[in-house]
Amino acid sequence: MADYRELWESLDMDLEKHDELCQVLPEFYGDIYMTQEKRPEGMNYFNFVISEIHGLRIKELNEHRKNGKKVFGSFCVFVPDEVILAADGIGVGLCGGSEFWVPDGEKVLPRNMCPLIKASVGAKISGTCPYFQSADMLVGETTCDGKKKAWEILEDYIPMHVMDLPQMKREKDKENFKDEIKIFKEKVEEVTGNKVSAESLKETIKLVNNKRKTLQRLYNTRKAENLPISGKDALLITQVAFYDDTNRFIDKVNELCDELENRIEEKVSVFKEGTPRILLTGTPMAIPNWKMHHLIETSGGAVVCEEACTGTKYFERLVDEDNEDLDSQLRALSERYMGINCACFSPNDGRIDDIIRLYKEYNADGVIYNSLPFCHTYAIEYKKVKDALEKEGIPVIMIETDYSLQDAGQINTRLEAFFEMINMNKELAI
Amino acid sequence: MADYRELWESLDMDLEKHDELCQVLPEFYGDIYMTQEKRPEGMNYFNFVISEIHGLRIKELNEHRKNGKKVFGSFCVFVPDEVILAADGIGVGLCGGSEFWVPDGEKVLPRNMCPLIKASVGAKISGTCPYFQSADMLVGETTCDGKKKAWEILEDYIPMHVMDLPQMKREKDKENFKDEIKIFKEKVEEVTGNKVSAESLKETIKLVNNKRKTLQRLYNTRKAENLPISGKDALLITQVAFYDDTNRFIDKVNELCDELENRIEEKVSVFKEGTPRILLTGTPMAIPNWKMHHLIETSGGAVVCEEACTGTKYFERLVDEDNEDLDSQLRALSERYMGINCACFSPNDGRIDDIIRLYKEYNADGVIYNSLPFCHTYAIEYKKVKDALEKEGIPVIMIETDYSLQDAGQINTRLEAFFEMINMNKELAI
């Protein structure tokens, strides 16, 4: 990695503490990712992205900022990137996925909270995440109590804008969210100094749709009987989608997809035949949280799809591209984003439909319901999901776990038992 | 207590399990309440209310229902009783305050949740609370993730209506909540078969304001140097306010206030001179949760005010009575309810102002920030409150505790140390 110390220093980072983080990540990544066999060539780009995670992209952001562009950090799939891009801004996803940041988060937040929020806040207040340091403004939302109240604390450190997401999906809620997007647009215009025009928004709606289509293409390859890519590689790609340059990302993923589609024709699989195919559903997995995927794929399973923010929630459903005026475009954005079946909505039966549909589309053998601790919305929703899946005869278990590796052995044991049960069911079915 | 078994049976209750509950409550109440010295005579009514807690009022509700009236159960100070009463319905607050119901709640909810929600759901699904059994409809709201998602589970047991409370307090949010009240009014009209007219709503707005004024009168007596009533007695009265007949309640509390105001003139106090005066702030204390008050008042302190849903949030701020048409009345209701400074709002700086104002009004010596476990909104908000109080030189501690008595000794120790510190400060100030 090139020497970025000067750059980091200019971002007012805690260099000493940041060094500690930089020391652990390469080995952590190496153990989880580089040990995989038959990885697609196209993953080299993502190895590079990770090796440069606090370097090259930060340098790019820095250069953009020198040219007067603004960077908006966000934490949620409900923040419309289209609007940021249309004002010539740059959006980067900032959710904290590392245990490293949790203790700093706990300095200002209760311990009884999900590690994602603690890590996100800890990353900012410790000054050890260059993405936070590169943001001109953070964009929060009211998707859960923890985040909603954490923004009030983050606000002491950096300018914040919070979007109020409705809690239901009635017609009036969609109108309300359209209004929130409008308010957000005005804020983005104020910060960037650039107007969002119907023309520019039309273009960025297309661009972000293309990113979604590219990810859909990637995920489609995981529906094949022979899996051309591991679940953890696919997860990594989705995680990178949140902060990489959009056009480059689309190109690189499409290149990879060419390779994967070839693999499907040639019946190349990264898993041995009969490996239980798992649909993972639940809370987001922010980079570098690869824990569940790694545990599943080293316990005899393969993740074929993520019904999660770092998964289908991020790219399914496109924004209608056929609108010529801002008002209709904002409404179309609201329609698309309010189509996401997040557990923050009540009721949220659409998520159950999604899970069953994805289970079938991806030929899954079982569902793992993964939840970060203290995530009330996803934890409570488990009951309804479980009841519905059991009615369909779909095997499901819930695993609640944070970022630490203390419970890895215990989760392994549970996973092995789950996969054994799935394999027995399969044998009985033959 | 009269024999209500036939009545309970008609409400489809689990009589055997309910007997267990009935066996513990009188002794529990006796230990906490009847051991107090110099209690006001006027508390006899409330002793009676508790002795008949699952009897007389249930019988009344039952008779109302026989006459075609409908009963609406609610869980939050944001549900406008005025609307229910205006359609000749009856509103009863239903939050569960007993450990007894927690295990049943945990059958359908995660354990990592606040005991209030677990007890509320457990009370319904166990069939051991005659108030739940007397309700024709439950009214939920989206004040926290836990409740919002718990309604989806309760809905399998009883008809539910959920009001979407905005998460912010902008002008458009007040309009939105007005709209929610309108939707609620229509639902109430549908369930009761009665129209809400501007005339009937004008009357019930006055009636509920009178209840608020009566509670304000009661609380005003606690501002006196000589405390004429204990904190736990005042808490009990507020808890009873949620389900007693409104007119009777107003009469009985006014009678009590006559006595308390006499006591103030005669300098009668239920606490010895110099007892540290505590403002309690935080999560609601649903009946029969008297834990914190009992611990404080047996550890050498006196609670002089509750900045809580079971406290000032319930009765401060009146609804404007001078509106003649429904639309203006609904707006006035929204204004009043949206004036409540609940931690569910972001930002919620108004609560900090309230706490400092109440601290001064009630001549408090310290603030105890009380939170049920896993209540993210109140737990996170502690930091801002603490920072603000420390700036004002106001002593504050946070105590997070559930309904069980296992931590009573530990809390006692912390309280004694807190009161000692307060007393030392007072001596230094002289």
mmCIF file with all atom_site columns, N, CA, C and O in Angstrom, chain A residues 49-66:
data_model
loop_
_atom_site.group_PDB
_atom_site.id
_atom_site.type_symbol
_atom_site.label_atom_id
_atom_site.label_alt_id
_atom_site.label_comp_id
_atom_site.label_asym_id
_atom_site.label_entity_id
_atom_site.label_seq_id
_atom_site.pdbx_PDB_ins_code
_atom_site.Cartn_x
_atom_site.Cartn_y
_atom_site.Cartn_z
_atom_site.occupancy
_atom_site.B_iso_or_equiv
_atom_site.pdbx_formal_charge
_atom_site.auth_seq_id
_atom_site.auth_comp_id
_atom_site.auth_asym_id
_atom_site.auth_atom_id
_atom_site.pdbx_PDB_model_num
ATOM 1  N N  . VAL A 1 49 ? -9.203  -3.633 -3.996 1.00 0.00 ? 49 VAL A N  1
ATOM 2  C CA . VAL A 1 49 ? -10.017 -2.620 -3.311 1.00 0.00 ? 49 VAL A CA 1
ATOM 3  C C  . VAL A 1 49 ? -9.813  -2.717 -1.797 1.00 0.00 ? 49 VAL A C  1
ATOM 4  O O  . VAL A 1 49 ? -9.669  -1.703 -1.110 1.00 0.00 ? 49 VAL A O  1
ATOM 5  N N  . ILE A 1 50 ? -9.786  -3.935 -1.287 1.00 0.00 ? 50 ILE A N  1
ATOM 6  C CA . ILE A 1 50 ? -9.616  -4.100 0.157  1.00 0.00 ? 50 ILE A CA 1
ATOM 7  C C  . ILE A 1 50 ? -8.191  -3.731 0.578  1.00 0.00 ? 50 ILE A C  1
ATOM 8  O O  . ILE A 1 50 ? -7.980  -3.083 1.609  1.00 0.00 ? 50 ILE A O  1
ATOM 9  N N  . SER A 1 51 ? -7.232  -4.097 -0.237 1.00 0.00 ? 51 SER A N  1
ATOM 10 C CA . SER A 1 51 ? -5.849  -3.759 0.121  1.00 0.00 ? 51 SER A CA 1
ATOM 11 C C  . SER A 1 51 ? -5.653  -2.238 0.150  1.00 0.00 ? 51 SER A C  1
ATOM 12 O O  . SER A 1 51 ? -4.792  -1.726 0.838  1.00 0.00 ? 51 SER A O  1
ATOM 13 N N  . GLU A 1 52 ? -6.515  -1.549 -0.582 1.00 0.00 ? 52 GLU A N  1
ATOM 14 C CA . GLU A 1 52 ? -6.437  -0.085 -0.658 1.00 0.00 ? 52 GLU A CA 1
ATOM 15 C C  . GLU A 1 52 ? -7.627  0.564  0.057  1.00 0.00 ? 52 GLU A C  1
ATOM 16 O O  . GLU A 1 52 ? -7.972  1.715  -0.239 1.00 0.00 ? 52 GLU A O  1
ATOM 17 N N  . ILE A 1 53 ? -8.208  -0.160 0.982  1.00 0.00 ? 53 ILE A N  1
ATOM 18 C CA . ILE A 1 53 ? -9.509  0.295  1.523  1.00 0.00 ? 53 ILE A CA 1
ATOM 19 C C  . ILE A 1 53 ? -9.437  1.687  2.143  1.00 0.00 ? 53 ILE A C  1
ATOM 20 O O  . ILE A 1 53 ? -10.374 2.473  2.010  1.00 0.00 ? 53 ILE A O  1
ATOM 21 N N  . HIS A 1 54 ? -8.343  1.978  2.826  1.00 0.00 ? 54 HIS A N  1
ATOM 22 C CA . HIS A 1 54 ? -8.208  3.321  3.408  1.00 0.00 ? 54 HIS A CA 1
ATOM 23 C C  . HIS A 1 54 ? -7.248  4.200  2.606  1.00 0.00 ? 54 HIS A C  1
ATOM 24 O O  . HIS A 1 54 ? -6.779  5.222  3.100  1.00 0.00 ? 54 HIS A O  1
ATOM 25 N N  . GLY A 1 55 ? -6.964  3.744  1.371  1.00 0.00 ? 55 GLY A N  1
ATOM 26 C CA . GLY A 1 55 ? -5.985  4.458  0.576  1.00 0.00 ? 55 GLY A CA 1
ATOM 27 C C  . GLY A 1 55 ? -6.566  5.079  -0.682 1.00 0.00 ? 55 GLY A C  1
ATOM 28 O O  . GLY A 1 55 ? -7.063  6.208  -0.673 1.00 0.00 ? 55 GLY A O  1
ATOM 29 N N  . LEU A 1 56 ? -6.573  4.288  -1.741 1.00 0.00 ? 56 LEU A N  1
ATOM 30 C CA . LEU A 1 56 ? -6.886  4.814  -3.054 1.00 0.00 ? 56 LEU A CA 1
ATOM 31 C C  . LEU A 1 56 ? -8.245  5.536  -3.130 1.00 0.00 ? 56 LEU A C  1
ATOM 32 O O  . LEU A 1 56 ? -8.351  6.638  -3.679 1.00 0.00 ? 56 LEU A O  1
ATOM 33 N N  . ARG A 1 57 ? -9.273  4.898  -2.572 1.00 0.00 ? 57 ARG A N  1
ATOM 34 C CA . ARG A 1 57 ? -10.608 5.514  -2.661 1.00 0.00 ? 57 ARG A CA 1
ATOM 35 C C  . ARG A 1 57 ? -10.653 6.814  -1.854 1.00 0.00 ? 57 ARG A C  1
ATOM 36 O O  . ARG A 1 57 ? -11.304 7.788  -2.259 1.00 0.00 ? 57 ARG A O  1
ATOM 37 N N  . ILE A 1 58 ? -9.938  6.828  -0.742 1.00 0.00 ? 58 ILE A N  1
ATOM 38 C CA . ILE A 1 58 ? -9.882  8.046  0.071  1.00 0.00 ? 58 ILE A CA 1
ATOM 39 C C  . ILE A 1 58 ? -9.170  9.155  -0.712 1.00 0.00 ? 58 ILE A C  1
ATOM 40 O O  . ILE A 1 58 ? -9.595  10.321 -0.700 1.00 0.00 ? 58 ILE A O  1
ATOM 41 N N  . LYS A 1 59 ? -8.118  8.742  -1.424 1.00 0.00 ? 59 LYS A N  1
ATOM 42 C CA . LYS A 1 59 ? -7.406  9.706  -2.255 1.00 0.00 ? 59 LYS A CA 1
ATOM 43 C C  . LYS A 1 59 ? -8.337  10.274 -3.336 1.00 0.00 ? 59 LYS A C  1
ATOM 44 O O  . LYS A 1 59 ? -8.341  11.481 -3.600 1.00 0.00 ? 59 LYS A O  1
ATOM 45 N N  . GLU A 1 60 ? -9.118  9.388  -3.928 1.00 0.00 ? 60 GLU A N  1
ATOM 46 C CA . GLU A 1 60 ? -10.089 9.847  -4.929 1.00 0.00 ? 60 GLU A CA 1
ATOM 47 C C  . GLU A 1 60 ? -11.073 10.847 -4.323 1.00 0.00 ? 60 GLU A C  1
ATOM 48 O O  . GLU A 1 60 ? -11.352 11.898 -4.898 1.00 0.00 ? 60 GLU A O  1
ATOM 49 N N  . LEU A 1 61 ? -11.619 10.485 -3.166 1.00 0.00 ? 61 LEU A N  1
ATOM 50 C CA . LEU A 1 61 ? -12.578 11.387 -2.510 1.00 0.00 ? 61 LEU A CA 1
ATOM 51 C C  . LEU A 1 61 ? -11.923 12.732 -2.230 1.00 0.00 ? 61 LEU A C  1
ATOM 52 O O  . LEU A 1 61 ? -12.518 13.796 -2.428 1.00 0.00 ? 61 LEU A O  1
ATOM 53 N N  . ASN A 1 62 ? -10.684 12.651 -1.778 1.00 0.00 ? 62 ASN A N  1
ATOM 54 C CA . ASN A 1 62 ? -9.947  13.865 -1.460 1.00 0.00 ? 62 ASN A CA 1
ATOM 55 C C  . ASN A 1 62 ? -9.759  14.751 -2.690 1.00 0.00 ? 62 ASN A C  1
ATOM 56 O O  . ASN A 1 62 ? -9.903  15.978 -2.627 1.00 0.00 ? 62 ASN A O  1
ATOM 57 N N  . GLU A 1 63 ? -9.461  14.100 -3.810 1.00 0.00 ? 63 GLU A N  1
ATOM 58 C CA . GLU A 1 63 ? -9.301  14.873 -5.048 1.00 0.00 ? 63 GLU A CA 1
ATOM 59 C C  . GLU A 1 63 ? -10.618 15.486 -5.508 1.00 0.00 ? 63 GLU A C  1
ATOM 60 O O  . GLU A 1 63 ? -10.665 16.645 -5.929 1.00 0.00 ? 63 GLU A O  1
ATOM 61 N N  . HIS A 1 64 ? -11.681 14.697 -5.380 1.00 0.00 ? 64 HIS A N  1
ATOM 62 C CA . HIS A 1 64 ? -13.005 15.246 -5.697 1.00 0.00 ? 64 HIS A CA 1
ATOM 63 C C  . HIS A 1 64 ? -13.290 16.476 -4.835 1.00 0.00 ? 64 HIS A C  1
ATOM 64 O O  . HIS A 1 64 ? -13.798 17.478 -5.314 1.00 0.00 ? 64 HIS A O  1
ATOM 65 N N  . ARG A 1 65 ? -12.961 16.356 -3.570 1.00 0.00 ? 65 ARG A N  1
ATOM 66 C CA . ARG A 1 65 ? -13.263 17.471 -2.654 1.00 0.00 ? 65 ARG A CA 1
ATOM 67 C C  . ARG A 1 65 ? -12.414 18.702 -2.994 1.00 0.00 ? 65 ARG A C  1
ATOM 68 O O  . ARG A 1 65 ? -12.883 19.833 -2.875 1.00 0.00 ? 65 ARG A O  1
ATOM 69 N N  . LYS A 1 66 ? -11.177 18.442 -3.412 1.00 0.00 ? 66 LYS A N  1
ATOM 70 C CA . LYS A 1 66 ? -10.329 19.568 -3.833 1.00 0.00 ? 66 LYS A CA 1
ATOM 71 C C  . LYS A 1 66 ? -10.947 20.290 -5.020 1.00 0.00 ? 66 LYS A C  1
ATOM 72 O O  . LYS A 1 66 ? -10.787 21.502 -5.192 1.00 0.00 ? 66 LYS A O  1
#
